[in-house]
Short mmCIF file of C-alpha atoms and ligand atoms in Angstrom, two decimals:
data_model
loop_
_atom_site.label_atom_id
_atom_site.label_comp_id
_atom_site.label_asym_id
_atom_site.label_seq_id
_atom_site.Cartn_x
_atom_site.Cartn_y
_atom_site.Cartn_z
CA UNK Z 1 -1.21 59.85 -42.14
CA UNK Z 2 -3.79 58.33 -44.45
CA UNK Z 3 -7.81 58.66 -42.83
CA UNK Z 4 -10.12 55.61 -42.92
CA UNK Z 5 -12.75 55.97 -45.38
CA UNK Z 6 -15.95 57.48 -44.17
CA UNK Z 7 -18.08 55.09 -42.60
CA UNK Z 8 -15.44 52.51 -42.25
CA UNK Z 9 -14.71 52.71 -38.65
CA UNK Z 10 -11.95 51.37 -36.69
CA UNK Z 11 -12.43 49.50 -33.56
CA UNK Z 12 -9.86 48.84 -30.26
CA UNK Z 13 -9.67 48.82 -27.16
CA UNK Z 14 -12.78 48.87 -24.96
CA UNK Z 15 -15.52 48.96 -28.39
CA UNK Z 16 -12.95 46.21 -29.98
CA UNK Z 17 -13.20 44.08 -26.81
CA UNK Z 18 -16.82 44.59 -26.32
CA UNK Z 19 -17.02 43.83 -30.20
CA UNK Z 20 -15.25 40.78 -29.77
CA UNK Z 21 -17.46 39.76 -26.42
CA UNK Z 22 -20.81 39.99 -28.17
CA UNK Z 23 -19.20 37.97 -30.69
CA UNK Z 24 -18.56 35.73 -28.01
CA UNK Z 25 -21.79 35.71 -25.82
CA UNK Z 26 -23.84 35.20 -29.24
CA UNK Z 27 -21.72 32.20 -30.46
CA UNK Z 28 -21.62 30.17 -27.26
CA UNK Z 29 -25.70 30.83 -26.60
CA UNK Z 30 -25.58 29.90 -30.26
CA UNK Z 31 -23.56 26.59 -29.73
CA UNK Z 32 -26.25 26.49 -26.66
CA UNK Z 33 -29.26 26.19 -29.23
CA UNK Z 34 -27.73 23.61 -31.71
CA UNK Z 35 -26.81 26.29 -33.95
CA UNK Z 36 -24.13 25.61 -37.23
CA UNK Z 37 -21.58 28.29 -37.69
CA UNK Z 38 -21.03 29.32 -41.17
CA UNK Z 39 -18.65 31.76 -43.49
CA UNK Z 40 -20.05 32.85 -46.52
CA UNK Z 41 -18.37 35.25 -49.19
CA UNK Z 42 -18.14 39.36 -48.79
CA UNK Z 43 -18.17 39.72 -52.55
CA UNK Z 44 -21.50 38.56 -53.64
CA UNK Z 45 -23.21 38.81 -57.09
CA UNK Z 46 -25.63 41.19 -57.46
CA UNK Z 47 -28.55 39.60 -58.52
CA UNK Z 48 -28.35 37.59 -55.12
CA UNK Z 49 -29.90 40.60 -53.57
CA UNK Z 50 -31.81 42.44 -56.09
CA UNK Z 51 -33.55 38.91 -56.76
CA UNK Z 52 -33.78 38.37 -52.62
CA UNK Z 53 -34.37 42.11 -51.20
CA UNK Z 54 -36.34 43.72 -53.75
CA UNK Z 55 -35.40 45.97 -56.60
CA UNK Z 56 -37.28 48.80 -55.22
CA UNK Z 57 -35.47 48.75 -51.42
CA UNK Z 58 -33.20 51.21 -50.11
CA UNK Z 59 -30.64 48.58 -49.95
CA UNK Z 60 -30.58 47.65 -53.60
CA UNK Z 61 -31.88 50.78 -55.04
CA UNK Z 62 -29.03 53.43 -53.22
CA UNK Z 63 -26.58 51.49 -51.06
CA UNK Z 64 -24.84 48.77 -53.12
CA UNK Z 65 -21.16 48.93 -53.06
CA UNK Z 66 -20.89 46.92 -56.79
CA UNK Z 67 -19.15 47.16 -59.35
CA UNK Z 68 -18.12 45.00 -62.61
CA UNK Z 69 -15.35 42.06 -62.52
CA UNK Z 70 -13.56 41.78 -65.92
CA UNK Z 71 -12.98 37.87 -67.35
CA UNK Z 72 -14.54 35.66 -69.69
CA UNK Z 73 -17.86 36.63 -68.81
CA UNK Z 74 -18.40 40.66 -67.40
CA UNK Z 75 -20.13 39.77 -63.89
CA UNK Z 76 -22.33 42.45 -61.98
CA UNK Z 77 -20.71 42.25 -58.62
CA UNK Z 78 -20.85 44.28 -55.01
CA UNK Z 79 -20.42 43.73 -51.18
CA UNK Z 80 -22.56 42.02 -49.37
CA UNK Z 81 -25.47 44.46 -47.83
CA UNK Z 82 -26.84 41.73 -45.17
CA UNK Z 83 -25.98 37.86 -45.28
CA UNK Z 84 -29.63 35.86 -45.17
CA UNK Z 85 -29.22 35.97 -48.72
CA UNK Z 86 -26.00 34.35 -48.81
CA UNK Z 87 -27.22 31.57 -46.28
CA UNK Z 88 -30.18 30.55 -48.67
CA UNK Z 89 -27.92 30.62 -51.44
CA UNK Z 90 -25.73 28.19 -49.36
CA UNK Z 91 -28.62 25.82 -48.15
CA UNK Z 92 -29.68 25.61 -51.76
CA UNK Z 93 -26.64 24.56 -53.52
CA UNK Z 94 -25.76 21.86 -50.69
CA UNK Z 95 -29.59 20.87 -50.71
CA UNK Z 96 -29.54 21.75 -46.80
CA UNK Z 97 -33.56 22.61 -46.31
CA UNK Z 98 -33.16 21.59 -42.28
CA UNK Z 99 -30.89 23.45 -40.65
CA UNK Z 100 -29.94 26.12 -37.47
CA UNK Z 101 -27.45 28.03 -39.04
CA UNK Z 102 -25.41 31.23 -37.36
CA UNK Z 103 -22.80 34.08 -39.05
CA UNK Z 104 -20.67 36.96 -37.84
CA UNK Z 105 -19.66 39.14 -40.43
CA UNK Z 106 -19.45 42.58 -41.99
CA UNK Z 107 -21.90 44.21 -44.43
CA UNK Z 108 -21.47 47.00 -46.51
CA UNK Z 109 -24.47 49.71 -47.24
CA UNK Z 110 -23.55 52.90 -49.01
CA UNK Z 111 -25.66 55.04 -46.13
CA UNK Z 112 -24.63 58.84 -44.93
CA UNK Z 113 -22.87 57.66 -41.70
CA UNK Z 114 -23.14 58.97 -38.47
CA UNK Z 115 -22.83 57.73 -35.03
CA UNK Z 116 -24.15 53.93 -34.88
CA UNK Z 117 -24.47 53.64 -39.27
CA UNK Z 118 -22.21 53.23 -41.05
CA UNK Z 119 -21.31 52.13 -44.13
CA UNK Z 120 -19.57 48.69 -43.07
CA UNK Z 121 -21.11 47.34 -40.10
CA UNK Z 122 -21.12 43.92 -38.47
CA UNK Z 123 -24.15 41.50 -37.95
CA UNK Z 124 -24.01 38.13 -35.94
CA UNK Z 125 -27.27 36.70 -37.32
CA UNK Z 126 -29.36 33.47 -36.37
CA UNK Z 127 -30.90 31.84 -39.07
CA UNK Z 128 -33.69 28.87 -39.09
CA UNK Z 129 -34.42 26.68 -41.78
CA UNK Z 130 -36.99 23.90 -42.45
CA UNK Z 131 -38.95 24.50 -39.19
CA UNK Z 132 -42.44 25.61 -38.84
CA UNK Z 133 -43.93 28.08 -36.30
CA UNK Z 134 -44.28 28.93 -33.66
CA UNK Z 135 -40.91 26.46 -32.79
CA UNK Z 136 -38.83 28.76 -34.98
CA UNK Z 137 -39.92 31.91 -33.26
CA UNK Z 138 -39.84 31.28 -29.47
CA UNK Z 139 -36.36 29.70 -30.17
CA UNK Z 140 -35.35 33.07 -31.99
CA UNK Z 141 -36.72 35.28 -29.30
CA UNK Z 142 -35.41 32.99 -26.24
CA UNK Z 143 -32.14 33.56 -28.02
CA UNK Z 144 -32.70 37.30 -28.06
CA UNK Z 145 -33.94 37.27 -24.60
CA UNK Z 146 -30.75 35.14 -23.01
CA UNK Z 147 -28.42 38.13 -25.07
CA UNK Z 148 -29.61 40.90 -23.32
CA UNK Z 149 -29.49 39.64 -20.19
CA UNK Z 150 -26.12 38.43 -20.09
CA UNK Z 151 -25.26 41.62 -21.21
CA UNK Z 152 -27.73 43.35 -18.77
CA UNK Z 153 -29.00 46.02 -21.64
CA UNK Z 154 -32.85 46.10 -21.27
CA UNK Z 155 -34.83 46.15 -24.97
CA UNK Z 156 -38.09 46.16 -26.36
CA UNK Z 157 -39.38 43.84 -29.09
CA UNK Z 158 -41.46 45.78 -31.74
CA UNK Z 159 -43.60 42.75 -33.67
CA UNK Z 160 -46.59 42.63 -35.71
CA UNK Z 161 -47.69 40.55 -38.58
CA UNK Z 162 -47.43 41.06 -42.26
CA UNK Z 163 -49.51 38.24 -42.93
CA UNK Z 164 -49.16 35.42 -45.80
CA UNK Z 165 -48.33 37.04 -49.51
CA UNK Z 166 -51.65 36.74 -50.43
CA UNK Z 167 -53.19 38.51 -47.30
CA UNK Z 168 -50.15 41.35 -48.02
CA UNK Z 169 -51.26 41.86 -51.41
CA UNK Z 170 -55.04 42.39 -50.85
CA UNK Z 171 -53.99 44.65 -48.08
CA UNK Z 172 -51.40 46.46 -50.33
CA UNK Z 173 -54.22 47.48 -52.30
CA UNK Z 174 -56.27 48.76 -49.88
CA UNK Z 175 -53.65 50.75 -48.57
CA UNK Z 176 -52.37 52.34 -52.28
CA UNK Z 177 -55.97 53.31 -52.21
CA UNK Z 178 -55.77 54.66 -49.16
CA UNK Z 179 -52.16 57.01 -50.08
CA UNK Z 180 -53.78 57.68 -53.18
CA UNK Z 181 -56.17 59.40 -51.41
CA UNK Z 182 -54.05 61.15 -48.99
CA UNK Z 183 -51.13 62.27 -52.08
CA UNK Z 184 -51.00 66.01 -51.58
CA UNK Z 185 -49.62 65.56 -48.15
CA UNK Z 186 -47.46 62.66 -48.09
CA UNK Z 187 -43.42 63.76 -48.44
CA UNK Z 188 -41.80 63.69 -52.04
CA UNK Z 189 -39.89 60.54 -50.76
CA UNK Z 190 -42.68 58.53 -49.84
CA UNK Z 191 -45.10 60.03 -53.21
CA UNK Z 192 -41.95 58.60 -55.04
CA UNK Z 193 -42.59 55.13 -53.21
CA UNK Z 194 -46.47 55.50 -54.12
CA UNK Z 195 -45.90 56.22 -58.01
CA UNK Z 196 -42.59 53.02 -58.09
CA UNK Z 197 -45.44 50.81 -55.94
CA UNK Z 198 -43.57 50.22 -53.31
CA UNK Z 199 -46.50 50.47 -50.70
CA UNK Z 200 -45.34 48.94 -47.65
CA UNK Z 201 -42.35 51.19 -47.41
CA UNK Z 202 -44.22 54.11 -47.01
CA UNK Z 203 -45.03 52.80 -43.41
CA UNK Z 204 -41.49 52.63 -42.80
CA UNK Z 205 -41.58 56.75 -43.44
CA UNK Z 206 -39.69 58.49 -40.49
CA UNK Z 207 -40.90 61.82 -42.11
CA UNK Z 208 -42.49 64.09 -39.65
CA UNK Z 209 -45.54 64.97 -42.65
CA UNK Z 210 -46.05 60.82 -42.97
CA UNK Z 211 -46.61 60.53 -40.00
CA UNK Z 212 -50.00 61.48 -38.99
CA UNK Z 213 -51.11 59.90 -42.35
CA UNK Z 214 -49.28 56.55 -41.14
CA UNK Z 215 -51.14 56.63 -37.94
CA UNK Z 216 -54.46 56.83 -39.60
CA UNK Z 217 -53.91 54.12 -41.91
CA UNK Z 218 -55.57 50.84 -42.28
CA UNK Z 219 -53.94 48.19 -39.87
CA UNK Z 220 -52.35 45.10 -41.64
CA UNK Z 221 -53.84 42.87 -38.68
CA UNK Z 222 -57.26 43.74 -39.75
CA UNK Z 223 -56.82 42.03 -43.32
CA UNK Z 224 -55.27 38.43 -41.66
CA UNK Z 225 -56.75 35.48 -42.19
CA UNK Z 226 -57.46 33.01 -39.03
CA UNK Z 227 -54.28 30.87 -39.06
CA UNK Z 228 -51.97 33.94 -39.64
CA UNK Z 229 -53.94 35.42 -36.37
CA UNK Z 230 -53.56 32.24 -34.60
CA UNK Z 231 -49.90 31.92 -34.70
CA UNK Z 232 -49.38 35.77 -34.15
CA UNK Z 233 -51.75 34.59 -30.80
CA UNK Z 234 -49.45 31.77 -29.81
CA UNK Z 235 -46.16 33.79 -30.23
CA UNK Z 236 -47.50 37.08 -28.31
CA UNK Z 237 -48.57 34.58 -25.63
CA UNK Z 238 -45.38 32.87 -25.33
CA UNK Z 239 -43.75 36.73 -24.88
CA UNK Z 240 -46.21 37.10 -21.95
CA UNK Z 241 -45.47 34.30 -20.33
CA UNK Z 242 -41.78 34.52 -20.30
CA UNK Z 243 -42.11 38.02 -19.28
CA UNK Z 244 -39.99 39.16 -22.50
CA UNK Z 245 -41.20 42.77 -23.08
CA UNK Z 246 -43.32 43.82 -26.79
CA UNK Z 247 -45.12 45.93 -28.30
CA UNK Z 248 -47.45 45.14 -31.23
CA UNK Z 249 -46.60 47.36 -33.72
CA UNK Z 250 -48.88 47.43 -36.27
CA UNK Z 251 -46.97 49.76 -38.71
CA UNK Z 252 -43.90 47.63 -38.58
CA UNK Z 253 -42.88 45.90 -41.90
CA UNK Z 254 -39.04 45.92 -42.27
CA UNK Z 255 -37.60 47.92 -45.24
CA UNK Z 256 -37.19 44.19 -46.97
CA UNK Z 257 -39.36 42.65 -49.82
CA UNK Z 258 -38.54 38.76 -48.52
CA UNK Z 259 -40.92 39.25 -45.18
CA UNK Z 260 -43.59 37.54 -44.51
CA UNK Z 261 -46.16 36.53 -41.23
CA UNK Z 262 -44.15 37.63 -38.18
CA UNK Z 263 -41.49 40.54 -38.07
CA UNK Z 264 -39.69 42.27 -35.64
CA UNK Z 265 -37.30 44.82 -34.28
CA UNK Z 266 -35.60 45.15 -30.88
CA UNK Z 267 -34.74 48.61 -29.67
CA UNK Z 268 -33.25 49.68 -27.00
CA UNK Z 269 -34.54 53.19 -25.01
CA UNK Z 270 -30.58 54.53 -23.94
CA UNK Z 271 -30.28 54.82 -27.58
CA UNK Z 272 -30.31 58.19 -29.74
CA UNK Z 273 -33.66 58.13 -31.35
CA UNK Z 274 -32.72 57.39 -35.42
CA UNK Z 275 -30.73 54.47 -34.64
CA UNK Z 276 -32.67 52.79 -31.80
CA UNK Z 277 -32.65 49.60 -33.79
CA UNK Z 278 -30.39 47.19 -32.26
CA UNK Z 279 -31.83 44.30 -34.64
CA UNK Z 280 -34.39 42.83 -36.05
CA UNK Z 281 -35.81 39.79 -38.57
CA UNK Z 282 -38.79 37.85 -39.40
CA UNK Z 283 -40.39 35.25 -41.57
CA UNK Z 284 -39.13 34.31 -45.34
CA UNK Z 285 -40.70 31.19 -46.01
CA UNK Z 286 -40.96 32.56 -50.06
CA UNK Z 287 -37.32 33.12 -50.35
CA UNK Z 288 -36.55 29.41 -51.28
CA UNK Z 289 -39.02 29.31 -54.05
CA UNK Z 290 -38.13 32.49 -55.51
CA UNK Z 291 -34.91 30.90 -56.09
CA UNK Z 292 -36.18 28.07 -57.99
CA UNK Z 293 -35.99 25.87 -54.67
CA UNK Z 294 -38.93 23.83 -52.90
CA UNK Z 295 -40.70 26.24 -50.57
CA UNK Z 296 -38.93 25.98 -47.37
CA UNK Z 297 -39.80 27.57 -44.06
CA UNK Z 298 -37.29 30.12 -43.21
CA UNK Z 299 -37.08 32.04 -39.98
CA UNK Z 300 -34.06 34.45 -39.08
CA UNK Z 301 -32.72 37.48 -36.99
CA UNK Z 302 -29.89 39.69 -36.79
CA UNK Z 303 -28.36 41.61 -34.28
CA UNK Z 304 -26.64 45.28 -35.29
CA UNK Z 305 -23.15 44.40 -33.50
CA UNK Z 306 -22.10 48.47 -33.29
CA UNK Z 307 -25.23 49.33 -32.21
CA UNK Z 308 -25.20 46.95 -29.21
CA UNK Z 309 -21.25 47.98 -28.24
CA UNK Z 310 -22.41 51.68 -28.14
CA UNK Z 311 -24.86 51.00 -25.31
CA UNK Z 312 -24.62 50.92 -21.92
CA UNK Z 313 -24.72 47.75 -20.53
CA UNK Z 314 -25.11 46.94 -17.20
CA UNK Z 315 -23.05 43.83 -16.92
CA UNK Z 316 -20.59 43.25 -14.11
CA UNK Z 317 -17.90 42.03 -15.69
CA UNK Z 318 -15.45 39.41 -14.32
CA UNK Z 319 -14.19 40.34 -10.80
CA UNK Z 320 -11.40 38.08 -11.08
CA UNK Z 321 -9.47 39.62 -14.29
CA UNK Z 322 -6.39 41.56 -12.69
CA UNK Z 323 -3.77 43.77 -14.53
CA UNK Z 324 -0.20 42.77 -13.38
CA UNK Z 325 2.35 45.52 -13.09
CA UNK Z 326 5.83 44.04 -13.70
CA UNK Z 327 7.91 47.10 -11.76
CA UNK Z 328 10.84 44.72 -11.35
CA UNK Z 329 12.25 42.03 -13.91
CA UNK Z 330 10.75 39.30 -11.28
CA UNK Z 331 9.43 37.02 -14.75
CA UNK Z 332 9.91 33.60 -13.04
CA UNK Z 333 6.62 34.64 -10.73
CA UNK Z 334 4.36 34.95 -14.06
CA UNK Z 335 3.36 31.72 -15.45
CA UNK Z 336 1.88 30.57 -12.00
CA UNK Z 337 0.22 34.14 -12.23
CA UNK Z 338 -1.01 33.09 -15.78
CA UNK Z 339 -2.06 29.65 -14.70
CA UNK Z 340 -4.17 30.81 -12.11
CA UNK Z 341 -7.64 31.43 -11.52
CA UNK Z 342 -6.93 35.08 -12.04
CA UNK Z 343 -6.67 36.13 -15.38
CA UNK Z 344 -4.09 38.71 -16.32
CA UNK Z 345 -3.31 41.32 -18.73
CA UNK Z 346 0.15 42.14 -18.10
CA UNK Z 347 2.41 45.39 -18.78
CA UNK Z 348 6.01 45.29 -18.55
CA UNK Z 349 8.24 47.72 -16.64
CA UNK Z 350 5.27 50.49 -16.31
CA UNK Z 351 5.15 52.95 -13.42
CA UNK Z 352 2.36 52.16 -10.96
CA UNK Z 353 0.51 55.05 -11.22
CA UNK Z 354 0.62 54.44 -15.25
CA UNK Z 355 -0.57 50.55 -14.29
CA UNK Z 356 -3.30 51.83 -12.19
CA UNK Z 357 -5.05 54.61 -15.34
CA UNK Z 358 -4.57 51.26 -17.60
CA UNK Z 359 -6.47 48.72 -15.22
CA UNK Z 360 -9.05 51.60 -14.23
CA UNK Z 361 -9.52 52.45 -18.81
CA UNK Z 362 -9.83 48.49 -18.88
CA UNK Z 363 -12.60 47.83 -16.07
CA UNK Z 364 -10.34 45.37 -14.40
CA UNK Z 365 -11.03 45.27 -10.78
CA UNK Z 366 -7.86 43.76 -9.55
CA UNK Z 367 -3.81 45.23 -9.77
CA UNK Z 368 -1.10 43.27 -8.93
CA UNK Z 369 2.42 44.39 -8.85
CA UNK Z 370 5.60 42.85 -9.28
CA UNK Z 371 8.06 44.81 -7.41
CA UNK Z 372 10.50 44.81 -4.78
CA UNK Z 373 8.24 42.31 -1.95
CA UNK Z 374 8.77 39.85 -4.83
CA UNK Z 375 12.36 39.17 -3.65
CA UNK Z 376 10.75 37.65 -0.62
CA UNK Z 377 8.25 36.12 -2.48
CA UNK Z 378 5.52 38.08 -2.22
CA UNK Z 379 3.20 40.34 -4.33
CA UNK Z 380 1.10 43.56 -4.04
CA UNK Z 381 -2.67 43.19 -4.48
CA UNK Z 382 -4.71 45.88 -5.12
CA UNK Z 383 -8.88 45.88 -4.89
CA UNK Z 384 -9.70 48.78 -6.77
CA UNK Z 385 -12.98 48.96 -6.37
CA UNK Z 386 -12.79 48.60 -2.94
CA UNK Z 387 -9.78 50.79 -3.05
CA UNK Z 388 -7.72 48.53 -0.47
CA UNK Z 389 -4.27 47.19 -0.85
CA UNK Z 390 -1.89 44.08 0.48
CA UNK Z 391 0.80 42.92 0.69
CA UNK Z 392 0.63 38.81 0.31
CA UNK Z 393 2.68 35.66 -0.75
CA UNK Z 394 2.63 34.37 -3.97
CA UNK Z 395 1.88 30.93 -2.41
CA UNK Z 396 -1.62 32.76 -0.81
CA UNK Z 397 -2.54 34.40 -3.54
CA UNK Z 398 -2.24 31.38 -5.92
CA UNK Z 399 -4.90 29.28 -3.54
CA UNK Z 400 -7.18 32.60 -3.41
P1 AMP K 501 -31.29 44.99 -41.25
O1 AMP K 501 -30.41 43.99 -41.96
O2 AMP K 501 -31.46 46.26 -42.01
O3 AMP K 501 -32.54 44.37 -40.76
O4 AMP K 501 -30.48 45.44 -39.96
C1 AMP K 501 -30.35 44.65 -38.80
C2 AMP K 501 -29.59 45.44 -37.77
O5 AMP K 501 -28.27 45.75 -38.26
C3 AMP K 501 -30.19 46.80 -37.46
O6 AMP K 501 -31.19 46.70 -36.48
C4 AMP K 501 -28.99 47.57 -36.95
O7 AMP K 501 -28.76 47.27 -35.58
C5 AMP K 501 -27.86 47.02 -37.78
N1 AMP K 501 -27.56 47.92 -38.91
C6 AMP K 501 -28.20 48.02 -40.09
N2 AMP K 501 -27.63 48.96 -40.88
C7 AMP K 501 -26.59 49.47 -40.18
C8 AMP K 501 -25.59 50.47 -40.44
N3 AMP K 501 -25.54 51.12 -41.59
N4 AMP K 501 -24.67 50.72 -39.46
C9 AMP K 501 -24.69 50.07 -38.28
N5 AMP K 501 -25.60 49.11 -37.99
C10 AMP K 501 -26.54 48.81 -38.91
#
């Protein structure tokens, strides 16, 4: 039989069902917020994301899936890599600059995969346009916060401040001064970075030889000017009080050239080391502009779907979902099974011990078998957590 591609991943079962419940969870706290669903394309053109990430990212640089379309006119094409892009692009042409505006889809980055990347991947992202801080942010990171509870998977937010673009660029010097001086010992990857001017990145260095360099170097949040301090204040503050767990992280800057003022990235400790990173976001209030639109505040976040499934969570799921074992062709029984409370996954003529290893793979809590007692109108419950088992009328079981 014919292999997926590398990278491209199938889902079922218990990852395709958790997949499909974060999917949930996010859109209804989504709908919760006021938030606008939207679809935008897979097939993107290029220049959406060289003009929007940066010419000199990873992303664009290494990972583009594109390639040319024929026609009248020869068009530079590829798969979308992330979807803010796509969202400003939409809020421009419909001259929406005020808007909450949330996406599920699947991006495509040309990385080596391994467990939790790979090379499509799904994001459900939040994105906030046309309001100011620090509104923008503590609705982003109650969002955040109301996820991981539900879900009962404890993070940590890693935030700092990158400061306005003018603040960035006086500190961007001080800093290439600063690698300049250290050259001999940074790793060929990030000396590349150094000689292309792409700065910032270098922070983002998970090489072992960077490292101690990184931790020596100057702090953005030493070059920020009052106001960019203030609302950095304001936001940490509003973390503290809510007890929502950060870090400052002064190092942080997000391997993206749109940033700007506050970033972040939530990770998650059960989590192999290199792909920690359940999410992350931040501040583009220059995006709009560079597009030839009015300058626009823009605010967004999203969440690595994969990365989230793969975890742990601690979440009790519903106690009322039951598996019903039809041993005996009683079908009559099922629709008031399927109207009530209880809702049922069914299987049809299945041994019970083969009904019991499906409800047990499935986390459902409760078996119910159609068998024989069903003649006299009754049914088989069995608790399987508790491990118990009766015998009871379909009339009781219905007003359970
Ligand atoms: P980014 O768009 O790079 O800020 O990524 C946001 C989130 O998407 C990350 O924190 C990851 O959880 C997830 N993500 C990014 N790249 C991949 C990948 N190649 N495979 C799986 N998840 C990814």
């Amino acid at each position: 039989m014919l292999k997926n591609l590398r990278g491209f991943p199938d889902f079922c079962n218990l990852e395709g069902n958790r997949i499909n419940f974060i999917f949930q969870t996010l859109s209804k706290i989504g709908e919760e917020f006021g938030f606008n669903f939207i679809l935008t394309p897979v097939l993107e053109p290029q220049e959406l994301f060289v003009r929007s990430l940066g010419e000199s990212t990873d992303v664009v640089s290494k990972e583009m899936f594109s390639f040319q379309i024929d026609g009248s006119e020869k068009q530079t094409v590829c798969l979308r890599p992330e979807m803010t892009a796509s969202v400003v692009k939409y809020c421009i042409n419909n001259n929406d600059f005020r808007n909450k505006i949330m996406y599920f889809g699947q991006n495509f980055r040309k990385e080596r995969p391994q467990k939790g990347r790979y090379r499509q991947f799904n994001q459900f992202g939040f994105e906030i346009i046309g309001i100011p801080s620090p509104f923008r942010e503590i609705e982003i990171f109650s969002i955040i916060d109301k996820f991981f509870k539900t879900i009962g998977l404890a993070f940590n937010l890693k935030i700092n401040s990158i400061g306005s673009i003018e603040e960035r660029q006086n500190y961007i010097k001080i800093l290439r001064e600063y690698f300049e001086e250290n050259f001999t010992n940074l790793s060929e990857e990030s000396r590349t970075r150094l000689k292309k001017g792409a700065i910032l990145r270098i922070l983002d260095s998970k090489s072992e030889e960077d490292k101690e360099i990184i931790s020596r170097a100057p702090k953005i949040t030493e070059y920020l000017n009052s106001s960019s301090q203030e609302v950095f204040k304001t936001i940490c503050n509003f973390l503290k009080k809510n007890n929502i767990h950060f870090t400052v992280e002064p190092t942080l800057v997000r391997g993206l050239d749109y940033y700007n003022d506050i970033v972040f990235e939530i990770n998650c400790d059960s989590y192999e080391a290199a792909q920690d990173a359940l999410g992350g976001g931040g501040a583009y209030d220059n995006l709009f502009e560079q597009f030839e639109a009015p300058k626009t505040n823009a605010f967004g976040m999203a969440f690595g779907v994969e990365r989230i499934m793969l975890n742990s969570w601690s979440l009790k799921e519903s106690k009322k979902k039951a598996y019903v074992a039809v041993v005996e062709p009683y079908f009559e029984v099922l629709s008031s099974i399927y109207q009530s409370k209880f809702f049922a996954v069914s299987d049809y003529f299945v041994s019970i011990t083969k009904a019991l290893e499906a409800a047990n793979k499935n986390n459902i809590n409760y078996l119910i078998i159609i068998g024989e007692e069903t003649a006299r109108g009754n049914i088989i419950i069995k608790n399987l957590e508790e491990r118990t088992q009766k015998e009871i009328s379909l009339k009781s079981f219905l007003a359970l």
